[in-house]
Short mmCIF file of C-alpha atoms in Angstrom, two decimals:
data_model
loop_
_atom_site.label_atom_id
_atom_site.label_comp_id
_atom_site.label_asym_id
_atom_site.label_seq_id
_atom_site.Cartn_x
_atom_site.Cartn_y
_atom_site.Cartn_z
CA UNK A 3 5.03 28.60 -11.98
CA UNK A 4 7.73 27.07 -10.17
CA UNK A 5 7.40 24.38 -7.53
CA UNK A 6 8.00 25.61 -3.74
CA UNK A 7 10.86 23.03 -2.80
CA UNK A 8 9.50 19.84 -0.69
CA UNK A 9 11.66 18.97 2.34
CA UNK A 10 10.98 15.24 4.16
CA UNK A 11 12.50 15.57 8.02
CA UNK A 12 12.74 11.90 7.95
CA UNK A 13 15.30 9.15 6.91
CA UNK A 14 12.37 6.42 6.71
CA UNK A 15 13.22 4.97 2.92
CA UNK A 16 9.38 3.63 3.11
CA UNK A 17 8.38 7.59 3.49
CA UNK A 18 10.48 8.98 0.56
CA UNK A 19 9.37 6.13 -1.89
CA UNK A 20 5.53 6.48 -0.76
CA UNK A 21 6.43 10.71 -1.52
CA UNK A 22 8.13 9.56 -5.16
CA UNK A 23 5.56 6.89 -6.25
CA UNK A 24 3.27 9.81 -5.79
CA UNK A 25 5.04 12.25 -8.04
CA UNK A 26 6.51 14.27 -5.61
CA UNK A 27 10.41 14.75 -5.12
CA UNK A 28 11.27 15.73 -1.80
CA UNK A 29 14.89 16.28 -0.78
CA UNK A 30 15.83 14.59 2.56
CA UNK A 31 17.23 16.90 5.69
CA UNK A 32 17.43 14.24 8.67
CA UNK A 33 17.93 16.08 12.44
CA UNK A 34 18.46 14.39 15.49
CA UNK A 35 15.74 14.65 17.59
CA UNK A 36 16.09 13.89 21.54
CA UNK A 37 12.89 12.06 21.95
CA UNK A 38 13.26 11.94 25.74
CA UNK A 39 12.17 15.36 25.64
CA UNK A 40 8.66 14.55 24.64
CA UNK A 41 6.40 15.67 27.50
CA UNK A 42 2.88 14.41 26.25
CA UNK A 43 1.80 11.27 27.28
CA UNK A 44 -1.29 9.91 25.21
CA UNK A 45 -0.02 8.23 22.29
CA UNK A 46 -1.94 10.67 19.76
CA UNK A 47 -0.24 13.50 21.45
CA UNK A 48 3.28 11.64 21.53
CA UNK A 49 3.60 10.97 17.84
CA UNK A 50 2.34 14.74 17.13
CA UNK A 51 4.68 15.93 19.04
CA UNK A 52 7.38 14.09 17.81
CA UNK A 53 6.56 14.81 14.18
CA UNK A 54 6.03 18.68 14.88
CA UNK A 55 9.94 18.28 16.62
CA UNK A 56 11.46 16.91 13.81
CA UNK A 57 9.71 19.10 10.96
CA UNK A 58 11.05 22.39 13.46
CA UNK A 59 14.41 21.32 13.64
CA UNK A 60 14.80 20.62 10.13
CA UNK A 61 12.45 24.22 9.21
CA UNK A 62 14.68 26.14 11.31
CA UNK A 63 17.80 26.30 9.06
CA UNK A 64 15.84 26.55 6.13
CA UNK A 65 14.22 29.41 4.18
CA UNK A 66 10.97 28.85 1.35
CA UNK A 67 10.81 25.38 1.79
CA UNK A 68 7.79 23.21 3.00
CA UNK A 69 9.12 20.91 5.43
CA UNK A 70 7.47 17.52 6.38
CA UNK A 71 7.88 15.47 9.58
CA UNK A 72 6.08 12.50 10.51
CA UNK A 73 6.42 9.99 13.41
CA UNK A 74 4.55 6.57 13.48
CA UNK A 75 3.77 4.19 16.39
CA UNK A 76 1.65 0.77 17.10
CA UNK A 77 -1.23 0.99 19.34
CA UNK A 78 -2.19 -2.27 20.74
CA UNK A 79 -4.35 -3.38 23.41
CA UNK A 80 -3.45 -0.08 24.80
CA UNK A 81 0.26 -0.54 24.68
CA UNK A 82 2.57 1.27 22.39
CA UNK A 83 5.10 -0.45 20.33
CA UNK A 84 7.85 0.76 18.77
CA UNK A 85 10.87 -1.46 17.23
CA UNK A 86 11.58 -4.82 18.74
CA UNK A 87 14.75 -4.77 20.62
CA UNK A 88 15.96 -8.38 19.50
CA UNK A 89 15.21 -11.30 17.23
CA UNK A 90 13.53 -12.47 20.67
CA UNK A 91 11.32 -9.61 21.22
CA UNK A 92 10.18 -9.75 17.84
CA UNK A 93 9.04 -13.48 18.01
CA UNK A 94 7.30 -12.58 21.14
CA UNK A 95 5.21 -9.99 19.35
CA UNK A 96 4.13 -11.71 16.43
CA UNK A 97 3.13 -14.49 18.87
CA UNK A 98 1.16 -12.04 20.28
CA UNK A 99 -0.35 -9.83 17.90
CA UNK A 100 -1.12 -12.75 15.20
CA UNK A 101 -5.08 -12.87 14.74
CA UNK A 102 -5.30 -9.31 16.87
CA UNK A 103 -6.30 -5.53 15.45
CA UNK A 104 -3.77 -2.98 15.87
CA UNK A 105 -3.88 0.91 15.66
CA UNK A 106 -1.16 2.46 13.35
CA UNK A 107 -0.69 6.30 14.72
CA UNK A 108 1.29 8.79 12.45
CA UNK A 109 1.26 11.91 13.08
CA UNK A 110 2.11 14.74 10.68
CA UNK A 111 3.32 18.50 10.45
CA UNK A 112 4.17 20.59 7.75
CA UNK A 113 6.36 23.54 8.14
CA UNK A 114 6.08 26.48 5.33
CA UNK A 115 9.80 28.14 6.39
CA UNK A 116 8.74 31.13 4.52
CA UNK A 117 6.10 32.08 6.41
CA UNK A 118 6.75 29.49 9.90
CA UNK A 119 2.97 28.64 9.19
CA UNK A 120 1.99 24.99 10.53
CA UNK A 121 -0.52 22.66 9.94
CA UNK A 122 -0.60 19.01 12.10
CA UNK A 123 -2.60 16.04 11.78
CA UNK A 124 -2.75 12.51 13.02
CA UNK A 125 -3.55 9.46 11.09
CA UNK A 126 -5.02 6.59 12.76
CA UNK A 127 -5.43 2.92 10.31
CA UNK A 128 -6.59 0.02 11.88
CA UNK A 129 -4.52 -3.22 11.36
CA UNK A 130 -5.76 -6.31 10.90
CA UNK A 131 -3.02 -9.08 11.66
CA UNK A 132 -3.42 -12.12 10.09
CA UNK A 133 -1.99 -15.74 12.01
CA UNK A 134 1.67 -16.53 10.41
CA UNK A 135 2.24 -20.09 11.90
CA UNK A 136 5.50 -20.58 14.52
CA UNK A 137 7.56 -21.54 11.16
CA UNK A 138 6.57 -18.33 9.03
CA UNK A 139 7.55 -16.01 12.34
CA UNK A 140 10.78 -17.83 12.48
CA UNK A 141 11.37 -16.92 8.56
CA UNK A 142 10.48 -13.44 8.73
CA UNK A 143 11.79 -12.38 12.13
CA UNK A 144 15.68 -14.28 10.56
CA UNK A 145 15.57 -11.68 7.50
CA UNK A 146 16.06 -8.91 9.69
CA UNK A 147 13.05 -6.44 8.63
CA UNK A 148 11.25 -6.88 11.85
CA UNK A 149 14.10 -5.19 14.35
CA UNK A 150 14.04 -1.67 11.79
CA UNK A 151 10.42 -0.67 11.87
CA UNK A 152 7.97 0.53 14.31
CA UNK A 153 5.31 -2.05 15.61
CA UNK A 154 7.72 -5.11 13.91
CA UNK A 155 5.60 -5.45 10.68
CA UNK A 156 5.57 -4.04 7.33
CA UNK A 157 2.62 -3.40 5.17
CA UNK A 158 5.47 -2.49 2.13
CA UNK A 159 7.81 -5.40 2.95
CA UNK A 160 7.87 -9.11 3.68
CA UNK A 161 5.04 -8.81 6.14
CA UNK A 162 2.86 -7.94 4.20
CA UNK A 163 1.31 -11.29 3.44
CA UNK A 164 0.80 -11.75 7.67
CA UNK A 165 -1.52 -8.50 7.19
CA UNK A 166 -4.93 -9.83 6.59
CA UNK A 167 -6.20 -5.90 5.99
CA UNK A 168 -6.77 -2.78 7.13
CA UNK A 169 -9.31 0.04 7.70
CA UNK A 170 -7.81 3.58 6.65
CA UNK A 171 -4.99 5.05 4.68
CA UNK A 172 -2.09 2.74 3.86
CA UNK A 173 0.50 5.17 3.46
CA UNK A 174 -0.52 5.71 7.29
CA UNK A 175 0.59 2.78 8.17
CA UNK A 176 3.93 2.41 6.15
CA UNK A 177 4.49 5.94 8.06
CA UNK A 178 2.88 8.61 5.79
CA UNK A 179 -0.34 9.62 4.85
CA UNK A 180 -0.52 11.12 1.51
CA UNK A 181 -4.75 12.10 1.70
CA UNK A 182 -3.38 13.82 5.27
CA UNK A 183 -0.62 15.56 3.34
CA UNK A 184 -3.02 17.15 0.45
CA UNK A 185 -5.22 18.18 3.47
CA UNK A 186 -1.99 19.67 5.51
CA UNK A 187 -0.88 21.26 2.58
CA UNK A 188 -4.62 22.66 1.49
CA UNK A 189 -4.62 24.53 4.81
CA UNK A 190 -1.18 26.13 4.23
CA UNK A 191 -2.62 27.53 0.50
CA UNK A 192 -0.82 24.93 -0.85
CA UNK A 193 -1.91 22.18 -3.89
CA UNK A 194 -0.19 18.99 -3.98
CA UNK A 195 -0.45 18.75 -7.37
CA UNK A 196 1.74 21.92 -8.37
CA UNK A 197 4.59 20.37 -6.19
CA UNK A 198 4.36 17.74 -8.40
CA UNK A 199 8.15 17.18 -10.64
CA UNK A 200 7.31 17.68 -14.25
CA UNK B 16 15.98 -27.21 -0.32
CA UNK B 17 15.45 -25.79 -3.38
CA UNK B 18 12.49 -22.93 -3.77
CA UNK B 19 9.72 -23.90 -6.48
CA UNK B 20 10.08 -21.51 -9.45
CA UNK B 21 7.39 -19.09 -9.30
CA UNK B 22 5.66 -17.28 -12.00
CA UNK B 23 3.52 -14.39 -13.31
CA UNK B 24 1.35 -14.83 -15.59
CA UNK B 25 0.22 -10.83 -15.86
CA UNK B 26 2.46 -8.19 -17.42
CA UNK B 27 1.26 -5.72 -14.79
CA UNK B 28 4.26 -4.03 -12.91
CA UNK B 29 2.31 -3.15 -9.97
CA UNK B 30 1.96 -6.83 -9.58
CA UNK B 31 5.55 -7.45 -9.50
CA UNK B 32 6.29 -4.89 -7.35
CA UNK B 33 4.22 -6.70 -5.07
CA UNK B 34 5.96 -9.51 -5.35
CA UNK B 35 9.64 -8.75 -5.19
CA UNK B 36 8.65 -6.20 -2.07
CA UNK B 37 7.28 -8.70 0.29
CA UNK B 38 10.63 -11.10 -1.08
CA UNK B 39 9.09 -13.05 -3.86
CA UNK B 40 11.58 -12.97 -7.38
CA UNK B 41 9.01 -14.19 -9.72
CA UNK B 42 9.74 -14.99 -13.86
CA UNK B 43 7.03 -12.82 -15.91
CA UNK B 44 5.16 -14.82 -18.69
CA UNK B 45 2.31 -13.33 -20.01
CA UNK B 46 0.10 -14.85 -22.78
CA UNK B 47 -2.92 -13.52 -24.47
CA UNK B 48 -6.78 -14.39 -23.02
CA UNK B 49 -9.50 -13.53 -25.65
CA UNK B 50 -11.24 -11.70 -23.16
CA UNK B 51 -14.48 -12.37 -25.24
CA UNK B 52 -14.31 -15.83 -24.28
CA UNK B 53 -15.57 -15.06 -20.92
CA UNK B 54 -18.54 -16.61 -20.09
CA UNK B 55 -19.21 -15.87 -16.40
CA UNK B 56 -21.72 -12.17 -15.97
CA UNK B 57 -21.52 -11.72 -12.01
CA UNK B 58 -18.20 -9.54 -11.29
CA UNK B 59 -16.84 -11.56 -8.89
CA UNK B 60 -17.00 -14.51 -11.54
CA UNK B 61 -15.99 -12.30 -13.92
CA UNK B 62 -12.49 -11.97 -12.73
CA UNK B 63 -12.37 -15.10 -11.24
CA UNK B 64 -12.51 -16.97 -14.58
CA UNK B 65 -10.29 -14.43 -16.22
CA UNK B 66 -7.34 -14.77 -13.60
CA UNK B 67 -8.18 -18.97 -14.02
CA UNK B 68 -7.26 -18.48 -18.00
CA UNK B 69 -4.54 -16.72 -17.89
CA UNK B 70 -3.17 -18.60 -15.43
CA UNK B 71 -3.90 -21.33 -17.28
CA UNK B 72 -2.33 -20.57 -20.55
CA UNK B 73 0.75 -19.59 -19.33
CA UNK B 74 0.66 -23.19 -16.89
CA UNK B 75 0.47 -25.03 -20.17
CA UNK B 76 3.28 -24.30 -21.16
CA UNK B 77 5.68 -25.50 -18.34
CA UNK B 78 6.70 -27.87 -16.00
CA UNK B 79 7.10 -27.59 -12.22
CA UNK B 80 6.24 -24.17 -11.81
CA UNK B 81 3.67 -22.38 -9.42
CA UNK B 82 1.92 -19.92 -12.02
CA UNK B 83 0.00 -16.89 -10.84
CA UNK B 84 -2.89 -15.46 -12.89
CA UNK B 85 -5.04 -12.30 -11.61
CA UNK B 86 -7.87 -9.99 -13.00
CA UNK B 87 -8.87 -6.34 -11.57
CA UNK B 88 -11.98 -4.60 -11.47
CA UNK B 89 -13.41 -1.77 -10.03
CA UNK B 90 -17.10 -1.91 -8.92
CA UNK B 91 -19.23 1.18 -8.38
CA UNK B 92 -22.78 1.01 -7.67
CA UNK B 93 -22.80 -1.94 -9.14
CA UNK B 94 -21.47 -1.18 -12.42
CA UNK B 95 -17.85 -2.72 -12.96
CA UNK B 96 -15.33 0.03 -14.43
CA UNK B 97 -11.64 -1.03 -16.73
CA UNK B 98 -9.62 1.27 -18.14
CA UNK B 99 -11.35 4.47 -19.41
CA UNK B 100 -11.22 4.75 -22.68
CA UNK B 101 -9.76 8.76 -22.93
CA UNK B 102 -8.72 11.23 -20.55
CA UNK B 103 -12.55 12.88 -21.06
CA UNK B 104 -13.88 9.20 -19.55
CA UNK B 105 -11.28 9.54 -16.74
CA UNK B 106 -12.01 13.28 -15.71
CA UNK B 107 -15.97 11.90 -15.70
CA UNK B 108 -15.29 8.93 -13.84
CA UNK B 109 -13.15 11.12 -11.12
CA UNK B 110 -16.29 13.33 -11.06
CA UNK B 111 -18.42 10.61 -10.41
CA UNK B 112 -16.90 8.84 -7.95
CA UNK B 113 -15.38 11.31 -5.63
CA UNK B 114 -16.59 11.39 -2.14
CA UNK B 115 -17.98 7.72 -3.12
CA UNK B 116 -16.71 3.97 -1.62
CA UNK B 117 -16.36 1.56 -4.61
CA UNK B 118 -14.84 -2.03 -3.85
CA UNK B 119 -11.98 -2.91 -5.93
CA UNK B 120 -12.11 -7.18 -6.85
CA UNK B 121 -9.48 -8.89 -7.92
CA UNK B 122 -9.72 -12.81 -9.17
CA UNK B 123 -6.57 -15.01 -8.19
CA UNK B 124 -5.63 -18.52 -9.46
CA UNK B 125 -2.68 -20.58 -8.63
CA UNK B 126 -1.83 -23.55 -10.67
CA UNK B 127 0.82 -25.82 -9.51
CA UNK B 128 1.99 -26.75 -13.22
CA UNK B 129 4.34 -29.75 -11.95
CA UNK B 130 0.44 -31.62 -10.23
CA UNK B 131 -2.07 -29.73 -12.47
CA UNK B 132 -3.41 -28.49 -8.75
CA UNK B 133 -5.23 -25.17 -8.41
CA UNK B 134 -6.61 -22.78 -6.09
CA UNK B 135 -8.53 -20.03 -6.04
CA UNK B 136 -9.88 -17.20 -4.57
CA UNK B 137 -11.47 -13.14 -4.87
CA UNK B 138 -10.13 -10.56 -3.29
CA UNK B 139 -12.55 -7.67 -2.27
CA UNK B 140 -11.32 -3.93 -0.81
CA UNK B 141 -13.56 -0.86 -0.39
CA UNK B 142 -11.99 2.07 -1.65
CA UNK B 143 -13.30 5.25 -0.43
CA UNK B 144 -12.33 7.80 -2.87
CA UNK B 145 -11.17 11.54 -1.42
CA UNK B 146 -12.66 14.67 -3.21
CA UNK B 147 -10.08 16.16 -5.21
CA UNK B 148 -11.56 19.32 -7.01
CA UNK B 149 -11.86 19.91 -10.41
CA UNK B 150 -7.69 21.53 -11.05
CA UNK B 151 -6.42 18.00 -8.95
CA UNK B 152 -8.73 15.87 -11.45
CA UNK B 153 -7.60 17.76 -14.88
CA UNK B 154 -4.04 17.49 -13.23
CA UNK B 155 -4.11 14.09 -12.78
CA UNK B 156 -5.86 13.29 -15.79
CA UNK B 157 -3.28 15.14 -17.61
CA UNK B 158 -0.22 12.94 -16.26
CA UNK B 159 -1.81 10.22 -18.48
CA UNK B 160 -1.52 7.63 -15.62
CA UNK B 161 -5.74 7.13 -15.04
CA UNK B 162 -5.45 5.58 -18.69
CA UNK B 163 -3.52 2.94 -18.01
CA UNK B 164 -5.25 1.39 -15.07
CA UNK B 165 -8.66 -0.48 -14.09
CA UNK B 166 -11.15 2.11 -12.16
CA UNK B 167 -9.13 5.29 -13.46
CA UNK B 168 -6.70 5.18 -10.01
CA UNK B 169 -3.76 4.01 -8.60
CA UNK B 170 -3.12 3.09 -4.55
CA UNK B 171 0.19 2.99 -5.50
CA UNK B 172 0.88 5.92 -7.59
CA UNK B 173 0.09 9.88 -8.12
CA UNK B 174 -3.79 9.27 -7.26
CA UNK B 175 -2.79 7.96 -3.62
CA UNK B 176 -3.71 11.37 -1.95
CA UNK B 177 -7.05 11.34 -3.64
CA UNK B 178 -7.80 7.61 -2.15
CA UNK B 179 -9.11 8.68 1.80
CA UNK B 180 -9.15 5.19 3.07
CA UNK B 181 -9.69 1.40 2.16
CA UNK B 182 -11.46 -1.16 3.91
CA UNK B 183 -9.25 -5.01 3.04
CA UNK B 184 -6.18 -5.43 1.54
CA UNK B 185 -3.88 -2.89 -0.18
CA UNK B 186 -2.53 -5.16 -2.22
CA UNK B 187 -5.23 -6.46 -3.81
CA UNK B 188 -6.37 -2.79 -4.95
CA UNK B 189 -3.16 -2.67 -6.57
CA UNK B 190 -3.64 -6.34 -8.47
CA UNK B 191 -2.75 -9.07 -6.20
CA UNK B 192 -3.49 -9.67 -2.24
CA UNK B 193 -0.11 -11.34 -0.61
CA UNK B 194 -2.47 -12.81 2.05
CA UNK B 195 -4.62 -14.17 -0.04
CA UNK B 196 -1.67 -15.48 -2.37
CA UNK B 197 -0.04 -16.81 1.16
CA UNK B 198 -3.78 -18.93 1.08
CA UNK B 199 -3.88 -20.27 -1.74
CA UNK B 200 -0.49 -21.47 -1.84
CA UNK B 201 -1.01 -22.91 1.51
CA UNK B 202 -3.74 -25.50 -0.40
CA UNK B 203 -0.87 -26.10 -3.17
CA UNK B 204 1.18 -27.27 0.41
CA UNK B 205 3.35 -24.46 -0.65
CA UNK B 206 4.28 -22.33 1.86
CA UNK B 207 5.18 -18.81 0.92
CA UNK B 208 7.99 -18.32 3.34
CA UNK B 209 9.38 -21.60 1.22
CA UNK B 210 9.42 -19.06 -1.75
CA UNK B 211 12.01 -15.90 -0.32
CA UNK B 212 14.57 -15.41 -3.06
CA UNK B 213 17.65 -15.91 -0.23
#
């Protein structure tokens, strides 16, 4: 049989390698997506509806592929975080979230274009920050990594050592959930392992 | 100043990966450990004193190096699982332990081979393993890739959707735990930032 063609709606590199290292070969198809637009509110429903935006955009000019979009936010003490605006904003969070538990929220949808079936899901991965000293934040925050990704950390990248653990699914929290995906997919009639390359 | 030379006793390339991700550029030198040697019977022992000598035969031979050694196991209901031996082992093992929680261990030792100064530590990380059915297990046993690695899985590879959640660090289900590593370095009076290839 052949493969039904795997779309990712996302230009997250951390997405696409967490897709490859698991066998799969998506082909990337990045829209623009005007996220002032989003009218939920509650940060489950925000990063839903943000992924289920960004897999419709890309679905919609495409025929017999199964398209997946994904959008990821921090939760912490009730606040949301998404990148740090500056090399000072980022200091300030680390300061703040060192030795604190954080909720990672991605949510999911897959798109089958054939049929314009859906199936959504959020993952939710508790974060366990561990207590980089003044020095270490300094080092990290100068390389950069912190102003590109959601929440200011990476679990995949040179953060990872100020992560002390987690509770959940990694992949959630480097912005994909791969155990969500094989569920997402199930309920579409769809095994992840036949969209596996050979 | 200049950054200590750093170095990996293990031939594992999950462990590298590790490594160079979070900004670490470590040499590989791997020696053999008659694993027969081993005296300790408790599993955290176990692959405590096997990460200890390899660390320690690859320390031997230099000079002014900090030399990482590590050992993986997989524990499950309290029996401790390495590589299967075929792919009819690794199909059983999947059938075993799906829709269980196992805790994957992993035994660290950094030797500072400049002082002769080491530290040490285990790693612990409840895996709680999906239920992939019967065509997902004979798929993935047929990709060859439960043969190669303690436990019969990878976090970090085509088994990733069959992994529901862990409780600790990712890392150290895949064979080494950067915060732990960040640790022990820290009683070397190394400090991993110190370490970034620039």
């Amino acid at each position: 049989m052949t493969a039904r063609p795997l779309v990712l709606a996302s230009a997250s590199p951390a997405r696409l390698r967490l897709l490859r290292d698991a066998g799969l070969d998506p082909r990337v198809v990045v829209s623009a997506v005007d996220e002032s637009q989003v009218v939920a509110v509650e940060p489950r429903a925000v990063v839903q509806e943000l992924a289920t935006r960004k897999a419709q955009v890309v679905a919609g000019g495409l025929s017999d592929a199964l398209v997946v979009g994904c959008d990821s936010m921090l939760l912490l003490d009730g606040r949301v975080l998404g990148k740090p605006a500056d090399a000072a904003e980022a200091t300030a969070r680390w300061q703040a979230m060192r030795g604190r538990t954080g909720t990672l929220l991605t949510g999911h949808t897959v798109i089958d274009a054939g049929t314009g079936r859906a199936a959504s899901g959020v993952g939710a991965t508790d974060v366990r920050f561990g207590r980089p000293t003044d020095a270490e934040v300094s080092a990290y925050v100068a390389t950069g990594e912190p102003l590109r990704v959601a929440g200011a950390f990476t679990l995949d990248g040179r953060s990872a050592p100020f992560v002390e653990g987690i509770d959940g699914d990694p992949g959630n929290v480097i912005g994909l959930s791969l155990p969500l995906l094989r569920t997402l997919l199930a309920e579409l009639d769809v095994r992840l392992t036949d969209l596996w390359a050979s």
